[in-house]
Tab-separated table of C-alpha atoms in Angstrom:
chain	number	residue	atom	x	y	z
A	1	LYS	CA	0.000	0.000	0.000
A	2	MET	CA	1.432	3.364	-1.016
A	3	THR	CA	2.136	5.680	1.914
A	4	LYS	CA	0.295	8.994	1.864
A	5	THR	CA	2.104	12.039	3.172
A	6	ILE	CA	0.370	15.201	4.338
A	7	ILE	CA	1.932	18.060	2.399
A	8	LYS	CA	-0.384	20.954	3.212
A	9	LEU	CA	-2.734	22.047	5.986
A	10	THR	CA	-4.848	25.200	5.800
A	11	VAL	CA	-6.979	26.680	8.587
A	12	ARG	CA	-9.559	29.383	7.939
A	13	ASP	CA	-11.890	31.400	10.140
A	14	VAL	CA	-15.330	31.220	8.505
A	15	ARG	CA	-18.184	33.189	10.080
A	16	PHE	CA	-21.827	33.790	9.225
A	17	PRO	CA	-23.639	36.936	10.506
A	18	THR	CA	-26.535	35.047	12.096
A	19	SER	CA	-26.822	37.647	14.879
A	20	LEU	CA	-28.432	40.064	12.429
A	21	GLU	CA	-31.678	38.071	12.547
A	22	GLN	CA	-31.220	36.576	16.033
A	23	HIS	CA	-30.723	33.050	14.708
A	24	GLY	CA	-29.123	30.951	17.440
A	25	SER	CA	-29.964	33.378	20.261
A	26	ASP	CA	-30.367	31.854	23.713
A	27	ALA	CA	-30.047	32.775	27.395
A	28	MET	CA	-26.233	32.742	27.285
A	29	HIS	CA	-25.546	33.774	23.677
A	30	THR	CA	-27.677	36.786	22.817
A	31	ASP	CA	-26.031	37.680	19.504
A	32	PRO	CA	-24.067	34.703	18.129
A	33	ASP	CA	-22.451	34.686	14.707
A	34	TYR	CA	-22.299	30.996	13.827
A	35	SER	CA	-18.730	30.182	12.792
A	36	VAL	CA	-16.166	27.447	12.233
A	37	ALA	CA	-12.446	26.943	12.301
A	38	TYR	CA	-12.264	25.089	8.987
A	39	VAL	CA	-9.329	22.836	8.129
A	40	VAL	CA	-8.332	21.217	4.838
A	41	ILE	CA	-5.558	18.607	4.770
A	42	GLU	CA	-3.954	17.673	1.435
A	43	THR	CA	-1.756	14.651	0.679
A	44	ASP	CA	0.873	13.992	-1.975
A	45	GLN	CA	-1.582	11.553	-3.600
A	46	GLY	CA	-4.074	14.326	-4.343
A	47	MET	CA	-6.488	13.355	-1.564
A	48	GLN	CA	-8.061	15.869	0.780
A	49	GLY	CA	-9.547	15.639	4.262
A	50	TYR	CA	-11.854	18.212	5.830
A	51	GLY	CA	-12.542	19.128	9.414
A	52	LEU	CA	-14.251	21.834	11.397
A	53	THR	CA	-14.946	23.024	14.902
A	54	PHE	CA	-18.080	25.075	15.522
A	55	THR	CA	-18.025	28.288	17.551
A	56	VAL	CA	-20.334	31.277	17.976
A	57	GLY	CA	-17.787	33.718	16.548
A	58	ARG	CA	-15.142	35.033	18.900
A	59	GLY	CA	-14.307	31.506	20.033
A	60	THR	CA	-12.786	30.787	16.636
A	61	GLU	CA	-9.889	33.075	17.535
A	62	ILE	CA	-8.768	30.704	20.310
A	63	ASP	CA	-9.599	27.482	18.478
A	64	TRP	CA	-6.707	27.098	16.051
A	65	THR	CA	-4.503	24.758	18.103
A	66	ARG	CA	-7.439	22.612	19.169
A	67	GLU	CA	-8.664	22.289	15.597
A	68	ARG	CA	-5.260	21.323	14.218
A	69	SER	CA	-5.177	18.268	16.476
A	70	HIS	CA	-8.914	17.677	16.172
A	71	SER	CA	-9.431	17.752	12.434
A	72	VAL	CA	-7.682	14.500	11.562
A	73	GLY	CA	-10.432	12.660	13.426
A	74	HIS	CA	-12.959	14.415	11.219
A	75	CYS	CA	-11.586	12.925	8.026
A	76	GLY	CA	-13.742	13.821	5.074
A	77	GLY	CA	-12.033	11.773	2.383
A	78	PRO	CA	-13.498	8.698	0.710
A	79	GLU	CA	-11.353	6.384	2.850
A	80	CYS	CA	-12.974	7.669	6.055
A	81	SER	CA	-15.442	5.176	7.520
A	82	MET	CA	-17.226	4.348	10.751
A	83	GLY	CA	-15.637	0.927	11.048
A	84	PRO	CA	-17.461	-2.423	10.896
A	85	LEU	CA	-21.190	-1.894	11.255
A	86	GLY	CA	-21.646	-5.112	13.188
A	87	ALA	CA	-19.581	-3.818	16.102
A	88	VAL	CA	-22.163	-4.585	18.783
A	89	ARG	CA	-25.168	-6.244	17.142
A	90	GLY	CA	-25.422	-9.304	14.940
A	91	GLN	CA	-25.119	-8.954	11.185
A	92	GLY	CA	-28.741	-9.846	10.489
A	93	GLU	CA	-30.037	-7.299	13.004
A	94	THR	CA	-27.690	-4.697	11.620
A	95	LEU	CA	-28.896	-5.147	8.039
A	96	GLU	CA	-32.528	-4.985	9.155
A	97	SER	CA	-31.919	-1.692	11.006
A	98	LEU	CA	-29.966	-0.298	8.067
A	99	ASP	CA	-32.856	-1.086	5.725
A	100	GLN	CA	-35.277	0.661	8.086
A	101	MET	CA	-33.128	3.805	8.177
A	102	LEU	CA	-32.809	3.864	4.382
A	103	LYS	CA	-36.596	3.746	4.077
A	104	GLU	CA	-37.731	5.907	6.984
A	105	GLY	CA	-34.753	7.902	8.262
A	106	TYR	CA	-33.937	8.853	11.844
A	107	PRO	CA	-36.451	10.967	13.812
A	108	ALA	CA	-35.532	14.618	14.316
A	109	TYR	CA	-36.746	17.552	16.366
A	110	THR	CA	-36.553	21.232	15.492
A	111	THR	CA	-35.049	24.150	17.389
A	112	SER	CA	-35.545	26.584	14.508
A	113	CYS	CA	-38.935	27.879	15.684
A	114	ALA	CA	-38.143	29.312	19.103
A	115	TRP	CA	-34.792	31.062	19.453
A	116	LEU	CA	-34.896	33.391	22.436
A	117	GLY	CA	-34.611	36.560	20.352
A	118	TYR	CA	-37.548	35.750	18.052
A	119	SER	CA	-40.775	37.754	18.306
A	120	ASP	CA	-44.025	36.002	19.175
A	121	GLN	CA	-45.290	36.716	15.667
A	122	LEU	CA	-42.271	35.020	14.077
A	123	LEU	CA	-42.494	32.164	16.549
A	124	LYS	CA	-46.136	31.536	15.595
A	125	GLN	CA	-45.359	31.643	11.875
A	126	LEU	CA	-42.409	29.259	12.169
A	127	CYS	CA	-44.426	26.849	14.330
A	128	THR	CA	-47.264	26.833	11.813
A	129	ASP	CA	-44.856	26.174	8.951
A	130	ALA	CA	-43.098	23.396	10.867
A	131	LEU	CA	-46.357	21.642	11.745
A	132	ASN	CA	-47.379	21.783	8.099
A	133	ASP	CA	-44.037	20.205	7.172
A	134	GLY	CA	-44.634	17.261	9.496
A	135	TRP	CA	-42.642	18.273	12.588
A	136	THR	CA	-43.943	16.863	15.885
A	137	LYS	CA	-41.076	17.618	18.305
A	138	PHE	CA	-40.134	21.201	19.229
A	139	LYS	CA	-37.520	22.799	21.490
A	140	VAL	CA	-37.873	26.217	23.118
A	141	LYS	CA	-35.040	28.351	24.479
A	142	VAL	CA	-35.656	29.522	28.070
A	143	GLY	CA	-33.747	30.938	31.017
A	144	ALA	CA	-33.525	34.725	30.670
A	145	ASP	CA	-36.870	35.821	32.163
A	146	LEU	CA	-39.431	33.574	33.868
A	147	LYS	CA	-42.508	35.554	32.817
A	148	ASP	CA	-41.251	35.567	29.243
A	149	ASP	CA	-40.614	31.814	29.391
A	150	ILE	CA	-44.110	31.141	30.723
A	151	ARG	CA	-45.639	33.202	27.907
A	152	ARG	CA	-43.535	31.582	25.177
A	153	CYS	CA	-43.937	27.998	26.465
A	154	SER	CA	-47.692	28.534	26.755
A	155	LEU	CA	-47.785	29.883	23.214
A	156	ILE	CA	-45.761	26.995	21.777
A	157	ARG	CA	-47.757	24.350	23.647
A	158	GLN	CA	-50.973	25.943	22.407
A	159	MET	CA	-49.616	25.967	18.859
A	160	ILE	CA	-48.372	22.360	18.762
A	161	GLY	CA	-51.131	20.742	20.869
A	162	ALA	CA	-50.923	18.295	23.745
A	163	HIS	CA	-50.068	15.323	21.508
A	164	ASN	CA	-46.754	16.715	20.243
A	165	THR	CA	-43.455	16.843	22.137
A	166	LEU	CA	-41.972	19.946	23.786
A	167	MET	CA	-38.444	20.340	25.199
A	168	ILE	CA	-36.864	23.362	26.907
A	169	ASP	CA	-33.219	24.509	26.914
A	170	ALA	CA	-31.636	26.971	29.383
A	171	ASN	CA	-28.079	26.905	27.982
A	172	GLN	CA	-26.422	26.688	31.445
A	173	ARG	CA	-28.126	29.841	32.749
A	174	TRP	CA	-29.171	28.812	36.294
A	175	ASP	CA	-27.657	27.556	39.503
A	176	VAL	CA	-29.028	24.297	40.909
A	177	GLY	CA	-31.758	25.668	43.185
A	178	GLU	CA	-32.892	28.218	40.622
A	179	ALA	CA	-33.118	25.506	37.950
A	180	ILE	CA	-35.406	23.369	40.087
A	181	THR	CA	-37.667	26.301	40.981
A	182	TRP	CA	-37.802	27.682	37.425
A	183	VAL	CA	-38.533	24.365	35.713
A	184	THR	CA	-41.169	23.515	38.324
A	185	ARG	CA	-42.983	26.685	37.233
A	186	LEU	CA	-42.816	25.494	33.604
A	187	ALA	CA	-43.898	21.924	34.380
A	188	GLU	CA	-47.523	22.573	33.399
A	189	TYR	CA	-46.414	22.787	29.759
A	190	LYS	CA	-45.215	19.176	29.956
A	191	PRO	CA	-41.636	19.448	28.696
A	192	LEU	CA	-39.947	16.122	28.021
A	193	TRP	CA	-36.632	17.517	29.243
A	194	ILE	CA	-34.800	20.541	30.526
A	195	GLU	CA	-31.522	20.886	28.643
A	196	GLU	CA	-28.355	22.300	30.214
A	197	PRO	CA	-30.087	23.646	33.338
A	198	THR	CA	-26.797	24.625	35.012
A	199	SER	CA	-23.026	24.628	34.521
A	200	PRO	CA	-22.119	21.753	32.183
A	201	ASP	CA	-19.249	20.796	34.510
A	202	ASP	CA	-21.475	20.390	37.590
A	203	ILE	CA	-22.199	16.668	37.479
A	204	LEU	CA	-23.561	16.442	41.037
A	205	GLY	CA	-25.658	19.556	40.430
A	206	HIS	CA	-27.260	17.868	37.444
A	207	ALA	CA	-27.888	14.807	39.624
A	208	ALA	CA	-29.701	16.950	42.203
A	209	ILE	CA	-31.821	18.584	39.496
A	210	SER	CA	-32.623	15.182	37.958
A	211	LYS	CA	-33.770	13.825	41.323
A	212	ALA	CA	-35.916	16.872	42.066
A	213	LEU	CA	-37.634	16.939	38.661
A	214	ALA	CA	-38.251	13.184	38.348
A	215	PRO	CA	-41.645	13.343	40.165
A	216	LEU	CA	-42.740	15.935	37.582
A	217	GLY	CA	-41.878	13.595	34.716
A	218	ILE	CA	-39.204	15.953	33.395
A	219	GLY	CA	-35.788	14.575	32.473
A	220	VAL	CA	-32.446	16.345	32.306
A	221	ALA	CA	-30.573	16.464	28.998
A	222	THR	CA	-26.960	17.572	28.670
A	223	GLY	CA	-23.665	16.768	26.999
A	224	GLU	CA	-23.049	19.274	24.215
A	225	GLN	CA	-20.329	20.881	26.361
A	226	CYS	CA	-18.826	17.606	27.649
A	227	HIS	CA	-15.345	17.415	26.216
A	228	ASN	CA	-14.432	13.767	26.851
A	229	ARG	CA	-15.848	10.324	27.577
A	230	VAL	CA	-14.842	10.481	31.259
A	231	MET	CA	-17.308	13.296	31.933
A	232	PHE	CA	-20.073	11.277	30.295
A	233	LYS	CA	-19.064	8.259	32.376
A	234	GLN	CA	-19.502	10.246	35.575
A	235	PHE	CA	-22.795	11.807	34.435
A	236	LEU	CA	-24.127	8.315	33.735
A	237	GLN	CA	-22.788	6.796	36.969
A	238	ALA	CA	-24.349	9.629	39.004
A	239	SER	CA	-27.770	9.308	37.269
A	240	ALA	CA	-27.307	12.995	36.457
A	241	LEU	CA	-28.908	12.901	33.016
A	242	GLN	CA	-31.779	11.081	31.371
A	243	PHE	CA	-30.846	12.056	27.807
A	244	VAL	CA	-27.266	11.942	26.464
A	245	GLN	CA	-26.459	14.769	24.059
A	246	ILE	CA	-23.248	14.057	22.208
A	247	ASP	CA	-21.779	16.788	20.040
A	248	SER	CA	-19.822	15.811	16.940
A	249	CYS	CA	-17.345	18.691	17.331
A	250	ARG	CA	-17.030	18.988	21.117
A	251	LEU	CA	-15.671	15.461	21.515
A	252	GLY	CA	-12.383	14.965	19.667
A	253	SER	CA	-12.829	12.420	16.859
A	254	VAL	CA	-15.373	9.801	15.926
A	255	ASN	CA	-13.859	7.264	18.336
A	256	GLU	CA	-14.488	9.381	21.429
A	257	ASN	CA	-18.132	9.731	20.419
A	258	LEU	CA	-18.456	5.990	19.859
A	259	ALA	CA	-17.200	5.339	23.384
A	260	VAL	CA	-20.015	7.515	24.721
A	261	LEU	CA	-22.616	5.726	22.575
A	262	LEU	CA	-21.496	2.397	24.037
A	263	MET	CA	-21.639	3.691	27.621
A	264	ALA	CA	-25.104	5.168	27.071
A	265	HIS	CA	-26.243	1.763	25.792
A	266	LYS	CA	-24.815	0.070	28.889
A	267	PHE	CA	-26.684	2.484	31.191
A	268	LYS	CA	-29.857	2.301	29.052
A	269	VAL	CA	-29.965	6.080	28.571
A	270	PRO	CA	-31.195	7.344	25.172
A	271	VAL	CA	-28.858	9.374	22.960
A	272	CYS	CA	-30.363	12.558	21.481
A	273	PRO	CA	-27.475	14.441	19.840
A	274	HIS	CA	-26.936	18.163	19.881
A	275	ALA	CA	-26.780	19.645	16.377
A	276	GLY	CA	-27.309	22.879	14.476
A	277	GLY	CA	-24.606	25.529	14.308
A	278	VAL	CA	-22.394	25.211	11.232
A	279	GLY	CA	-22.091	21.638	10.004
A	280	LEU	CA	-23.117	19.903	13.234
A	281	CYS	CA	-26.186	18.316	11.607
A	282	GLU	CA	-24.048	17.117	8.694
A	283	LEU	CA	-21.549	15.447	11.044
A	284	VAL	CA	-23.745	14.040	13.789
A	285	GLN	CA	-26.141	12.261	11.414
A	286	HIS	CA	-23.406	9.665	10.857
A	287	LEU	CA	-23.016	9.064	14.589
A	288	ILE	CA	-26.705	8.696	15.395
A	289	LEU	CA	-27.279	6.355	12.453
A	290	PHE	CA	-24.380	4.239	13.704
A	291	ASP	CA	-25.930	4.228	17.190
A	292	TYR	CA	-29.251	2.893	15.913
A	293	ILE	CA	-27.888	0.444	13.355
A	294	SER	CA	-25.032	-1.017	15.373
A	295	VAL	CA	-25.612	-0.265	19.052
A	296	SER	CA	-29.027	0.621	20.452
A	297	ALA	CA	-31.590	-0.640	17.898
A	298	SER	CA	-34.086	1.572	19.715
A	299	LEU	CA	-35.981	4.734	18.818
A	300	ASP	CA	-37.718	5.045	22.216
A	301	ASN	CA	-37.394	8.654	23.411
A	302	ARG	CA	-34.677	9.160	20.790
A	303	MET	CA	-34.360	11.981	18.316
A	304	CYS	CA	-31.649	14.110	16.753
A	305	GLU	CA	-31.705	17.892	16.832
A	306	PHE	CA	-32.153	19.784	13.560
A	307	VAL	CA	-31.679	23.499	12.941
A	308	ASP	CA	-32.524	24.790	9.481
A	309	HIS	CA	-29.615	27.194	8.998
A	310	LEU	CA	-26.529	27.274	6.740
A	311	HIS	CA	-26.774	23.802	5.166
A	312	GLN	CA	-26.490	25.356	1.710
A	313	HIS	CA	-22.794	25.997	2.348
A	314	PHE	CA	-21.906	22.274	2.368
A	315	ARG	CA	-21.121	20.006	-0.542
A	316	SER	CA	-23.264	17.210	0.965
A	317	PRO	CA	-25.973	18.908	3.064
A	318	VAL	CA	-28.304	16.910	5.269
A	319	VAL	CA	-31.523	15.635	3.749
A	320	ILE	CA	-34.653	15.915	5.910
A	321	GLN	CA	-37.849	14.152	4.858
A	322	ASN	CA	-40.992	14.202	6.990
A	323	ALA	CA	-38.977	15.373	10.034
A	324	HIS	CA	-36.435	12.535	9.670
A	325	TYR	CA	-32.734	12.541	8.808
A	326	MET	CA	-32.279	10.481	5.653
A	327	PRO	CA	-28.983	8.532	5.496
A	328	PRO	CA	-26.289	10.379	3.515
A	329	LYS	CA	-25.257	8.794	0.232
A	330	ASP	CA	-21.888	10.483	-0.303
A	331	PRO	CA	-18.650	9.050	1.152
A	332	GLY	CA	-16.886	10.765	4.036
A	333	TYR	CA	-18.100	12.707	7.065
A	334	SER	CA	-20.141	15.346	5.177
A	335	CYS	CA	-18.005	18.245	6.429
A	336	GLU	CA	-16.613	19.577	3.151
A	337	MET	CA	-17.743	23.157	2.656
A	338	LEU	CA	-18.235	24.870	-0.691
A	339	GLU	CA	-15.107	26.861	-1.502
A	340	SER	CA	-17.215	29.778	-2.719
A	341	SER	CA	-18.962	29.946	0.676
A	342	VAL	CA	-15.663	29.757	2.541
A	343	GLN	CA	-14.176	32.621	0.562
A	344	THR	CA	-17.278	34.811	0.836
A	345	HIS	CA	-17.606	34.327	4.603
A	346	GLN	CA	-13.943	34.196	5.620
A	347	TYR	CA	-13.356	36.574	8.526
A	348	PRO	CA	-12.629	39.437	8.329
A	349	GLN	CA	-11.675	39.785	4.669
A	350	GLY	CA	-14.619	37.960	3.038
A	351	GLN	CA	-17.120	39.899	0.969
A	352	VAL	CA	-19.931	39.424	3.501
A	353	TRP	CA	-17.885	40.948	6.330
A	354	LYS	CA	-16.477	43.791	4.249
A	355	LYS	CA	-20.032	44.924	3.566
A	356	LEU	CA	-20.816	44.934	7.296
A	357	GLN	CA	-17.751	46.964	8.325
């Protein structure tokens, strides 16, 4: 086999001005510009690999070193694969699950309707459109103002009806006691989970919140800020979460994510990945399909986040049909961006940013 040598590595700061329309706004990030540190690796055989790390803008400036070590795990070339699909389950079961995914896809939920900065009028319009498109699971950003949260959760629940699923997300805004009190006030709107109720590093705090909210039938979801498998191990051992939210960019490489999928299966906790941002949906679809086909074989309380922003900038964008992720057909990890988009949105010299200066 001919040895391939890396001969070039380029890193670019690519940013999208999403703050202009409040896309992505939540209790902690009021004006995010969705961005990536985007890496392309070239070999002497003419092959290329692609990698990215998502940030909300300013974080890209401190992400270069992390991304240089991170991007190799996010190989985007045709030789990149998820390994043998029969890793955990038998071959017959695996093929049956694969066939089901090819026909039906993996269930998704939407966060696009209820960013914190959206007006009630826009929220209503987006909810109506989403329901007409077949969406049945909706997430609402909360955490900045309780009265505002009560109004918005009431509005969303009224819009989607009692039969559809509602989740809420505080983006780390509260301390432990405040989280319990605040979510108790929102319990009448029947959220399936409260996401990131407190500091993502506070494992025992999450355990206390989980215990307090269990009688209300509300689970705790977290994980998008967990940076290694050891944190997930401790969250699972402490019964501190009821929904595991892996993030395809936060954890370094595919292998680290697979370790978390296996632990979640051992503890019988459903995996509901975090996605959105720039490219996160494109990447994480591979991981959640692997989880269903080769590990869990279950769709009970399982869904993958979808945010309908910025997919047009990727060579192989996600395909959503009837609120389901359809399995990607192209080889690689779906993280190759269109060169025209990269050039236009490169910060600060790209055309888009020059116009805004």
